[in-house]
Short mmCIF file of C-alpha atoms in Angstrom, two decimals:
data_model
loop_
_atom_site.label_atom_id
_atom_site.label_comp_id
_atom_site.label_asym_id
_atom_site.label_seq_id
_atom_site.Cartn_x
_atom_site.Cartn_y
_atom_site.Cartn_z
CA MET H 1 27.45 12.66 -17.89
CA PRO H 2 28.21 15.19 -19.74
CA ASN H 3 31.74 16.89 -20.41
CA GLN H 4 33.26 19.05 -18.72
CA GLY H 5 31.74 22.38 -20.04
CA VAL H 6 28.81 20.88 -22.16
CA THR H 7 25.69 22.10 -20.81
CA LEU H 8 23.37 18.82 -20.90
CA THR H 9 20.00 19.86 -23.43
CA THR H 10 17.49 17.27 -25.47
CA GLN H 11 19.83 17.08 -28.71
CA ILE H 12 22.36 14.60 -25.95
CA LEU H 13 18.80 12.93 -25.42
CA THR H 14 18.25 12.86 -29.27
CA GLU H 15 21.77 11.66 -30.04
CA ALA H 16 21.40 8.77 -27.26
CA CYS H 17 18.08 7.41 -28.47
CA GLN H 18 19.55 7.55 -32.15
CA CYS H 19 22.65 5.57 -31.27
CA VAL H 20 19.88 2.68 -29.61
CA GLU H 21 18.28 2.92 -33.13
CA SER H 22 20.29 3.16 -35.88
CA GLN H 23 23.57 1.78 -34.47
CA LEU H 24 21.97 -0.82 -32.51
CA GLY H 25 19.21 -1.90 -34.29
CA GLY H 26 16.71 -0.77 -31.20
CA ALA H 27 12.76 -1.47 -32.58
CA LYS H 28 10.99 1.37 -30.54
CA ASP H 29 7.97 0.13 -28.27
CA GLY H 30 6.40 2.47 -26.55
CA ARG H 31 7.30 5.41 -24.01
CA TRP H 32 7.89 5.09 -20.38
CA LYS H 33 7.64 7.40 -17.01
CA THR H 34 9.16 7.00 -13.68
CA ALA H 35 8.35 9.45 -10.62
CA LEU H 36 10.86 10.00 -7.59
CA THR H 37 9.67 11.86 -4.88
CA TYR H 38 11.52 13.37 -1.72
CA TYR H 39 8.74 13.25 1.11
CA ARG H 40 10.33 15.95 4.45
CA PRO H 41 8.93 15.93 7.18
CA ALA H 42 6.75 18.38 8.47
CA LEU H 43 7.64 19.68 11.59
CA ARG H 44 5.36 21.89 14.27
CA GLU H 45 9.10 23.01 15.44
CA ALA H 46 11.86 23.08 12.72
CA SER H 47 14.46 23.31 14.75
CA ALA H 48 13.78 19.90 16.85
CA SER H 49 13.35 17.12 14.19
CA GLY H 50 14.77 14.31 17.17
CA ASP H 51 15.68 11.18 15.67
CA LEU H 52 12.42 11.59 12.69
CA PRO H 53 13.89 10.53 9.14
CA ARG H 54 14.56 13.41 7.68
CA GLU H 55 13.99 12.32 4.51
CA LEU H 56 11.16 9.43 3.23
CA LEU H 57 11.51 8.58 -0.84
CA GLY H 58 8.74 7.44 -3.04
CA VAL H 59 9.64 5.71 -5.97
CA ALA H 60 6.29 5.06 -8.43
CA LEU H 61 7.62 2.59 -11.31
CA HIS H 62 6.99 3.08 -14.99
CA ASP H 63 5.82 -1.10 -15.07
CA GLN H 64 3.96 -1.62 -11.75
CA LEU H 65 1.89 0.70 -11.25
CA GLY H 66 -0.24 -1.14 -8.57
CA SER H 67 2.34 -0.54 -6.25
CA TYR H 68 4.46 2.70 -4.72
CA TYR H 69 7.90 1.78 -3.47
CA PHE H 70 9.55 3.36 -0.41
CA LEU H 71 12.76 4.19 0.55
CA LEU H 72 14.73 5.05 4.02
CA ARG H 73 18.41 5.39 2.31
CA ALA H 74 20.06 6.70 5.52
CA HIS H 75 18.32 3.07 6.82
CA ARG H 76 19.02 1.41 4.31
CA LEU H 77 14.52 -0.09 4.48
CA ILE H 78 12.72 -0.29 1.56
CA LEU H 79 9.02 -1.73 1.31
CA GLN H 80 6.19 -1.86 -1.46
CA ALA H 81 2.90 -1.03 -1.00
CA ASP H 82 -0.35 -0.26 -3.07
CA SER H 83 -0.69 2.49 -5.14
CA SER H 84 -3.00 3.64 -3.21
CA MET H 85 -0.43 4.93 -0.49
CA GLN H 86 0.07 8.10 -2.13
CA ALA H 87 -3.20 9.11 -1.20
CA LEU H 88 -2.70 8.04 2.23
CA MET H 89 0.15 10.17 2.45
CA ASP H 90 -1.84 12.78 1.72
CA LYS H 91 -4.68 12.50 4.19
CA LEU H 92 -1.74 11.64 6.76
CA GLN H 93 0.17 15.02 6.03
CA SER H 94 2.99 13.52 8.25
CA TYR H 95 5.65 13.41 5.61
CA LYS H 96 4.85 15.46 2.55
CA PRO H 97 6.19 15.43 -0.72
CA ARG H 98 8.93 18.21 -1.45
CA VAL H 99 10.35 17.66 -4.75
CA VAL H 100 9.17 14.89 -7.74
CA LEU H 101 11.27 13.88 -10.08
CA ASN H 102 9.84 12.52 -13.49
CA PHE H 103 12.31 10.16 -15.49
CA GLU H 104 10.77 9.40 -18.89
CA GLY H 105 11.27 8.35 -22.31
CA PHE H 106 11.27 5.98 -24.94
CA GLN H 107 11.61 2.14 -24.62
CA TYR H 108 13.16 -0.03 -27.53
CA ARG H 109 13.27 -3.44 -27.94
CA LEU H 110 17.15 -5.38 -28.67
CA GLY H 111 16.65 -9.01 -29.12
CA ASP H 112 17.11 -10.46 -25.70
CA PHE H 113 17.68 -6.55 -24.05
CA GLN H 114 14.68 -3.94 -22.96
CA VAL H 115 16.17 -1.02 -23.24
CA ARG H 116 14.88 2.63 -21.63
CA VAL H 117 16.33 6.33 -22.58
CA GLY H 118 15.20 8.94 -20.79
CA LYS H 119 15.74 12.61 -19.46
CA CYS H 120 15.17 13.48 -15.29
CA VAL H 121 13.10 16.40 -15.02
CA PRO H 122 11.59 17.80 -12.02
CA SER H 123 8.98 20.36 -11.70
CA SER H 124 11.14 22.90 -13.15
CA GLU H 125 11.28 21.43 -16.19
CA VAL H 126 15.24 22.03 -16.44
CA LEU H 127 16.98 18.84 -17.89
CA ARG H 128 18.76 18.07 -14.74
CA GLY H 129 20.15 14.03 -16.84
CA ILE H 130 19.87 11.31 -19.38
CA MET H 131 19.69 8.04 -18.00
CA MET H 132 19.62 4.79 -19.72
CA GLU H 133 17.63 1.57 -17.50
CA VAL H 134 19.24 -1.96 -19.48
CA GLU H 135 17.05 -5.35 -18.79
CA TYR H 136 18.19 -8.81 -19.89
CA LEU H 137 15.21 -10.41 -20.36
CA PRO H 138 16.15 -14.07 -19.85
CA LEU H 139 16.96 -14.45 -16.81
CA SER H 140 16.28 -13.31 -13.16
CA SER H 141 19.20 -13.90 -11.22
CA ILE H 142 21.49 -10.13 -10.98
CA GLU H 143 24.77 -12.92 -10.83
CA LYS H 144 24.12 -14.77 -13.84
CA SER H 145 23.59 -12.32 -15.95
CA ARG H 146 26.23 -9.46 -14.28
CA GLN H 147 29.02 -10.42 -17.29
CA ILE H 148 26.00 -10.61 -20.07
CA LEU H 149 25.17 -6.88 -18.85
CA GLU H 150 28.76 -5.67 -18.40
CA ASP H 151 29.71 -6.50 -22.12
CA PHE H 152 26.47 -4.41 -23.41
CA PHE H 153 27.46 -1.54 -21.55
CA ASP H 154 30.96 -2.21 -22.65
CA ILE H 155 29.47 -2.19 -26.63
CA TRP H 156 27.18 0.98 -25.43
CA GLN H 157 29.69 3.05 -24.69
CA ASP H 158 31.67 2.45 -27.57
CA THR H 159 28.60 3.40 -30.00
CA VAL H 160 28.67 6.52 -28.17
CA LYS H 161 32.27 7.70 -28.81
CA LYS H 162 31.95 7.21 -32.13
CA ARG H 163 29.09 8.86 -32.10
CA SER H 164 31.22 11.36 -30.15
CA LEU H 165 28.46 12.28 -27.72
CA PRO H 166 29.00 15.13 -25.52
CA GLY H 167 29.73 13.09 -22.74
CA HIS H 168 29.91 9.23 -21.19
CA PHE H 169 27.51 7.20 -19.31
CA ILE H 170 28.21 6.13 -15.68
CA LEU H 171 27.49 2.82 -14.22
CA VAL H 172 25.00 2.83 -11.45
CA GLU H 173 25.90 -0.20 -9.03
CA PRO H 174 23.98 -0.25 -5.88
CA ASN H 175 24.30 -2.75 -2.62
CA PHE H 176 21.55 -4.54 -3.19
CA ALA H 177 22.61 -6.68 0.47
CA ASP H 178 22.60 -3.70 1.97
CA TYR H 179 18.64 -3.27 1.61
CA GLY H 180 17.96 -7.41 2.48
CA LEU H 181 17.59 -7.95 -1.22
CA GLN H 182 18.56 -11.28 -3.02
CA ASP H 183 20.23 -12.20 -6.26
CA HIS H 184 16.53 -13.35 -7.50
CA TYR H 185 15.42 -9.38 -9.67
CA THR H 186 12.81 -7.66 -8.22
CA PRO H 187 10.90 -4.22 -8.93
CA GLN H 188 12.33 -3.80 -5.22
CA HIS H 189 16.02 -3.69 -7.28
CA THR H 190 14.67 -1.03 -9.29
CA ALA H 191 13.65 0.89 -6.88
CA VAL H 192 16.78 0.81 -5.41
CA GLN H 193 18.54 1.48 -8.40
CA TYR H 194 16.69 4.26 -9.24
CA ALA H 195 17.21 5.75 -5.27
CA THR H 196 21.21 4.81 -6.02
CA CYS H 197 21.28 6.77 -9.52
CA MET H 198 19.67 10.30 -8.29
CA THR H 199 22.57 9.98 -5.24
CA GLN H 200 25.12 9.62 -7.89
CA LEU H 201 22.99 12.14 -10.07
CA MET H 202 23.44 15.12 -7.24
CA ALA H 203 26.51 14.12 -6.39
CA ALA H 204 28.23 14.44 -10.22
CA VAL H 205 25.65 18.08 -10.79
CA ARG H 206 27.79 19.30 -7.29
CA ASN H 207 31.38 18.67 -8.44
CA MET L 1 -15.61 6.92 2.02
CA GLU L 2 -17.04 3.81 4.09
CA CYS L 3 -20.82 3.39 5.34
CA VAL L 4 -20.77 1.51 9.39
CA VAL L 5 -22.89 0.29 11.72
CA GLN L 6 -21.44 -1.79 15.08
CA GLY L 7 -23.12 -3.97 17.35
CA ILE L 8 -22.68 -6.63 20.09
CA ILE L 9 -24.00 -9.50 20.57
CA GLU L 10 -23.25 -12.66 23.46
CA SER L 11 -20.81 -15.13 22.26
CA GLN L 12 -20.93 -17.61 24.92
CA ASN L 13 -24.06 -19.43 26.65
CA ASN L 14 -26.22 -16.88 28.53
CA SER L 15 -26.58 -19.92 31.87
CA HIS L 16 -29.57 -17.79 32.55
CA TYR L 17 -31.75 -18.78 29.64
CA MET L 18 -30.14 -22.08 30.01
CA ARG L 19 -32.55 -22.63 33.08
CA HIS L 20 -35.47 -21.42 31.25
CA ASN L 21 -34.64 -24.18 27.82
CA ASN L 22 -33.84 -27.21 29.47
CA GLY L 23 -30.34 -27.07 28.64
CA VAL L 24 -30.52 -26.09 25.44
CA ARG L 25 -27.37 -24.72 24.09
CA LEU L 26 -27.87 -21.45 22.92
CA GLN L 27 -24.72 -19.35 20.57
CA HIS L 28 -26.10 -15.72 19.52
CA VAL L 29 -23.18 -16.37 17.42
CA GLU L 30 -24.15 -19.21 15.35
CA ALA L 31 -27.98 -17.79 15.24
CA LEU L 32 -26.47 -14.87 13.57
CA GLN L 33 -24.44 -17.05 11.12
CA ILE L 34 -27.79 -18.95 10.25
CA LEU L 35 -29.91 -15.29 9.86
CA LEU L 36 -27.32 -14.27 7.25
CA GLN L 37 -26.69 -17.49 5.51
CA GLY L 38 -30.13 -17.51 4.86
CA LEU L 39 -29.75 -13.62 3.70
CA CYS L 40 -26.84 -13.87 1.84
CA GLY L 41 -25.67 -17.51 1.00
CA VAL L 42 -22.14 -16.63 1.19
CA PRO L 43 -19.95 -18.38 2.81
CA LYS L 44 -18.32 -17.40 6.16
CA GLU L 45 -13.92 -16.71 6.47
CA ARG L 46 -12.38 -17.08 8.89
CA VAL L 47 -10.95 -13.52 11.01
CA ARG L 48 -7.96 -13.30 12.30
CA VAL L 49 -5.84 -9.81 12.11
CA HIS L 50 -2.87 -8.29 14.24
CA GLU L 51 -3.66 -4.66 14.55
CA LEU L 52 -1.17 -2.41 15.40
CA CYS L 53 -2.15 1.31 15.83
CA LEU L 54 0.07 4.53 15.38
CA LYS L 55 0.06 7.65 16.24
CA SER L 56 2.27 10.36 15.21
CA GLY L 57 4.81 11.86 17.45
CA PRO L 58 4.19 15.35 19.15
CA ASN L 59 6.48 16.91 16.66
CA LEU L 60 5.10 15.38 13.62
CA GLY L 61 2.40 16.60 11.30
CA VAL L 62 0.74 20.09 11.48
CA VAL L 63 -2.42 17.94 12.66
CA PRO L 64 -1.92 14.46 14.64
CA SER L 65 -2.60 11.41 12.65
CA GLU L 66 -2.99 8.32 13.13
CA VAL L 67 -2.89 4.89 11.13
CA ARG L 68 -3.66 1.68 11.77
CA LEU L 69 -1.30 -1.40 10.00
CA LEU L 70 -3.74 -4.37 9.91
CA CYS L 71 -1.71 -8.52 9.47
CA ASP L 72 -4.10 -10.62 8.08
CA LEU L 73 -3.09 -13.80 9.55
CA ALA L 74 -5.98 -15.77 8.34
CA GLN L 75 -4.30 -16.41 4.49
CA PRO L 76 -1.00 -18.81 4.44
CA THR L 77 0.89 -15.38 3.35
CA PRO L 78 0.14 -13.13 5.47
CA SER L 79 -0.86 -9.62 4.18
CA TRP L 80 -0.34 -6.35 5.59
CA THR L 81 -3.02 -3.34 5.11
CA VAL L 82 -2.54 0.01 6.25
CA ARG L 83 -5.92 1.91 6.80
CA HIS L 84 -6.76 5.96 7.62
CA VAL L 85 -9.97 6.80 9.14
CA GLY L 86 -10.88 10.16 8.34
CA GLY L 87 -13.63 12.56 9.54
CA ALA L 88 -17.03 11.19 9.88
CA MET L 89 -20.16 13.09 7.79
CA ARG L 90 -21.42 15.95 10.52
CA GLY L 91 -24.37 18.39 10.42
CA ALA L 92 -28.39 17.71 10.29
CA GLY L 93 -28.34 15.65 6.81
CA ALA L 94 -25.92 12.90 9.04
CA GLU L 95 -27.63 13.27 12.54
CA GLN L 96 -30.53 12.07 10.50
CA ILE L 97 -29.44 8.83 9.18
CA SER L 98 -29.26 5.69 11.49
CA VAL L 99 -25.31 5.07 9.60
CA LEU L 100 -22.01 6.47 9.97
CA VAL L 101 -20.33 7.72 6.71
CA ARG L 102 -16.42 8.36 6.76
CA THR L 103 -14.08 8.55 5.26
CA ILE L 104 -11.03 5.78 4.88
CA VAL L 105 -8.71 5.07 2.89
CA GLU L 106 -6.64 1.94 2.56
CA SER L 107 -3.94 0.33 0.97
CA LYS L 108 -6.56 -2.21 -0.83
CA ARG L 109 -9.53 -2.71 -2.49
CA GLY L 110 -13.12 -2.98 -1.04
CA ALA L 111 -15.70 -4.80 -1.64
CA GLN L 112 -19.73 -5.33 -0.95
CA ILE L 113 -21.25 -5.21 2.14
CA THR L 114 -19.28 -6.92 4.80
CA VAL L 115 -20.22 -8.07 8.35
CA THR L 116 -17.24 -9.05 10.62
CA VAL L 117 -18.35 -10.80 14.31
CA THR L 118 -14.76 -10.81 16.03
CA SER L 119 -13.72 -10.26 19.30
CA ALA L 120 -10.51 -8.20 20.50
CA ASN L 121 -7.55 -9.45 22.12
CA LYS L 122 -5.09 -7.96 24.11
CA MET L 123 -1.36 -9.06 23.97
CA PRO L 124 0.83 -8.89 27.32
CA LYS L 125 3.86 -7.84 24.80
CA LEU L 126 4.26 -6.49 21.41
CA TYR L 127 3.60 -9.19 18.61
CA ALA L 128 2.46 -12.09 21.11
CA THR L 129 -0.47 -13.04 19.00
CA ASP L 130 -0.87 -16.35 20.67
CA GLU L 131 -0.90 -15.17 24.14
CA ALA L 132 -3.68 -12.51 23.29
CA VAL L 133 -6.58 -13.09 25.96
CA PRO L 134 -9.96 -11.57 25.18
CA VAL L 135 -10.47 -7.72 26.02
CA THR L 136 -14.48 -8.57 26.43
CA PRO L 137 -15.05 -11.94 27.60
CA GLY L 138 -18.45 -13.48 26.55
CA ILE L 139 -19.24 -10.18 24.08
CA GLN L 140 -18.16 -9.83 20.23
CA LEU L 141 -18.18 -6.92 18.71
CA VAL L 142 -19.97 -6.99 14.97
CA GLU L 143 -19.35 -4.69 12.32
CA ILE L 144 -20.78 -4.04 9.19
CA THR L 145 -19.11 -2.01 6.98
CA ALA L 146 -20.19 -1.25 3.16
CA PRO L 147 -17.73 1.18 0.34
CA ALA L 148 -18.93 3.82 -0.79
CA ALA L 149 -18.29 7.19 -3.10
CA ALA L 150 -19.00 10.74 -2.49
CA GLU L 151 -21.54 9.94 -5.57
CA ASN L 152 -23.16 6.54 -4.39
CA TYR L 153 -23.19 7.35 -0.48
CA SER L 154 -26.85 7.85 0.29
CA GLU L 155 -27.80 4.31 -1.64
CA VAL L 156 -24.67 2.34 0.26
CA VAL L 157 -26.60 4.37 3.86
CA ALA L 158 -29.81 2.73 2.43
CA ALA L 159 -28.82 -0.57 1.69
CA VAL L 160 -26.75 -0.85 5.05
CA SER L 161 -29.94 0.35 7.15
CA SER L 162 -32.26 -2.13 5.48
CA PHE L 163 -29.92 -5.07 6.41
CA CYS L 164 -29.85 -3.96 9.69
CA GLU L 165 -33.21 -4.51 9.79
CA TYR L 166 -32.76 -7.75 8.70
CA LEU L 167 -30.55 -8.86 11.55
CA ALA L 168 -32.63 -6.89 14.13
CA PRO L 169 -34.26 -10.11 16.05
CA LEU L 170 -30.36 -10.44 17.29
CA LEU L 171 -28.48 -7.05 17.07
CA HIS L 172 -29.05 -3.12 17.68
CA LEU L 173 -26.83 -1.52 14.81
CA SER L 174 -25.80 1.83 15.57
CA LYS L 175 -23.47 4.26 15.02
CA PRO L 176 -19.63 3.07 16.40
CA GLY L 177 -19.49 4.69 19.48
CA VAL L 178 -23.15 5.33 19.76
CA SER L 179 -23.77 1.54 21.65
CA MET L 180 -27.26 0.08 22.33
CA GLY L 181 -25.82 -2.99 24.21
CA ILE L 182 -27.38 -6.85 23.17
CA VAL L 183 -30.84 -7.30 22.09
CA PRO L 184 -32.54 -8.77 25.59
CA THR L 185 -34.67 -10.74 23.23
CA ALA L 186 -31.65 -12.41 21.40
CA ALA L 187 -31.78 -15.73 22.91
CA ALA L 188 -35.79 -16.65 22.18
CA ALA L 189 -34.72 -15.70 18.36
CA ALA L 190 -31.21 -17.34 18.38
CA ALA L 191 -33.02 -20.69 19.98
CA SER L 192 -36.11 -19.89 16.87
CA LEU L 193 -33.07 -19.53 13.83
CA MET L 194 -31.31 -23.06 15.18
CA SER L 195 -34.69 -24.46 15.50
CA ASN L 196 -35.85 -23.67 11.99
CA SER L 197 -32.69 -23.29 10.21
CA GLY L 198 -33.84 -26.47 7.71
CA ALA L 199 -36.73 -25.10 6.85
CA LYS L 200 -36.87 -21.82 6.90
CA THR L 201 -36.18 -18.93 4.12
CA LEU L 202 -35.92 -15.58 5.03
#
């Protein structure tokens, strides 16, 4: 979240990456890219949408190239499909992609943590946000790893403050149970996190 | 893309032939299995698919669309495939070949030539797969498919066509929708295959 009156720039992203590398001693591990697509129904009559879902979210995760995730936020439904589903959607022409958001950046290894810092860029190429993904590798249980991830986040906030970054990071906390997801962490959880992150980002941009 | 042909085969004892063959039990489907075993030596797999056909509502999409959800119940963990059947190749070139070439988009990978022998069963109510009854008792559908691409479909067509010739004693295979019925002499061919199954190689 940039401070009041501050424009989001790539400079802030570079600063954040610097924090990870220099202050925390992260080792750069490569690049990553996740894409979020907003699908809207192709209606013959614009006025009468009836009970058709007005929005379908599609997520292509950086580390799950063979899969594609669909979310219906209003219905709290998530579906994992083969990545060829995107070609299928193209053929069906029932729901069409309207907005595509790319999340991309660098990833770092910090001991037992894998950290991804990146920018959120729509097709218009105007920087919309900066986000960070933190993965604690040894554990798959959300409950068991909650404390350690919160501690990491606190350290991160301190590091960023010392560096006088003109903004601060907000923790995204989706309600996984709403989507029928369990304590064992899966890529579906990640897809839900991206969807929730977007909702928060949109709300923040509006305010 | 895929190349596809279909045919039908009798799946129960043909009582007419039984009278003329001193009660020898004839199973055309078994004979087909022997024929296929000789041709390709690939072990058979059980097919049990729960199929849902979804059509777009009246207001959705510029043109109506249809998609099939196929649940494979034969596997220990049921798996779903989403399948969209596109338009078939048309024109003079398409008329001349005996195989249908059409676009297919599936959410799963394809394999070589696949021969499927199935009976279609209708469920009295949604999801009641155990209560399904055959739509065409005594007749099963044989479908042969092979994946193809725009660059190689003519080779795949040739492969499927010649494969069909081997199965001619038991099956009339043609483009889906162009039914040619059962082979009248199938019973004799089946008897021959069943009795020679130990010694014959094709």
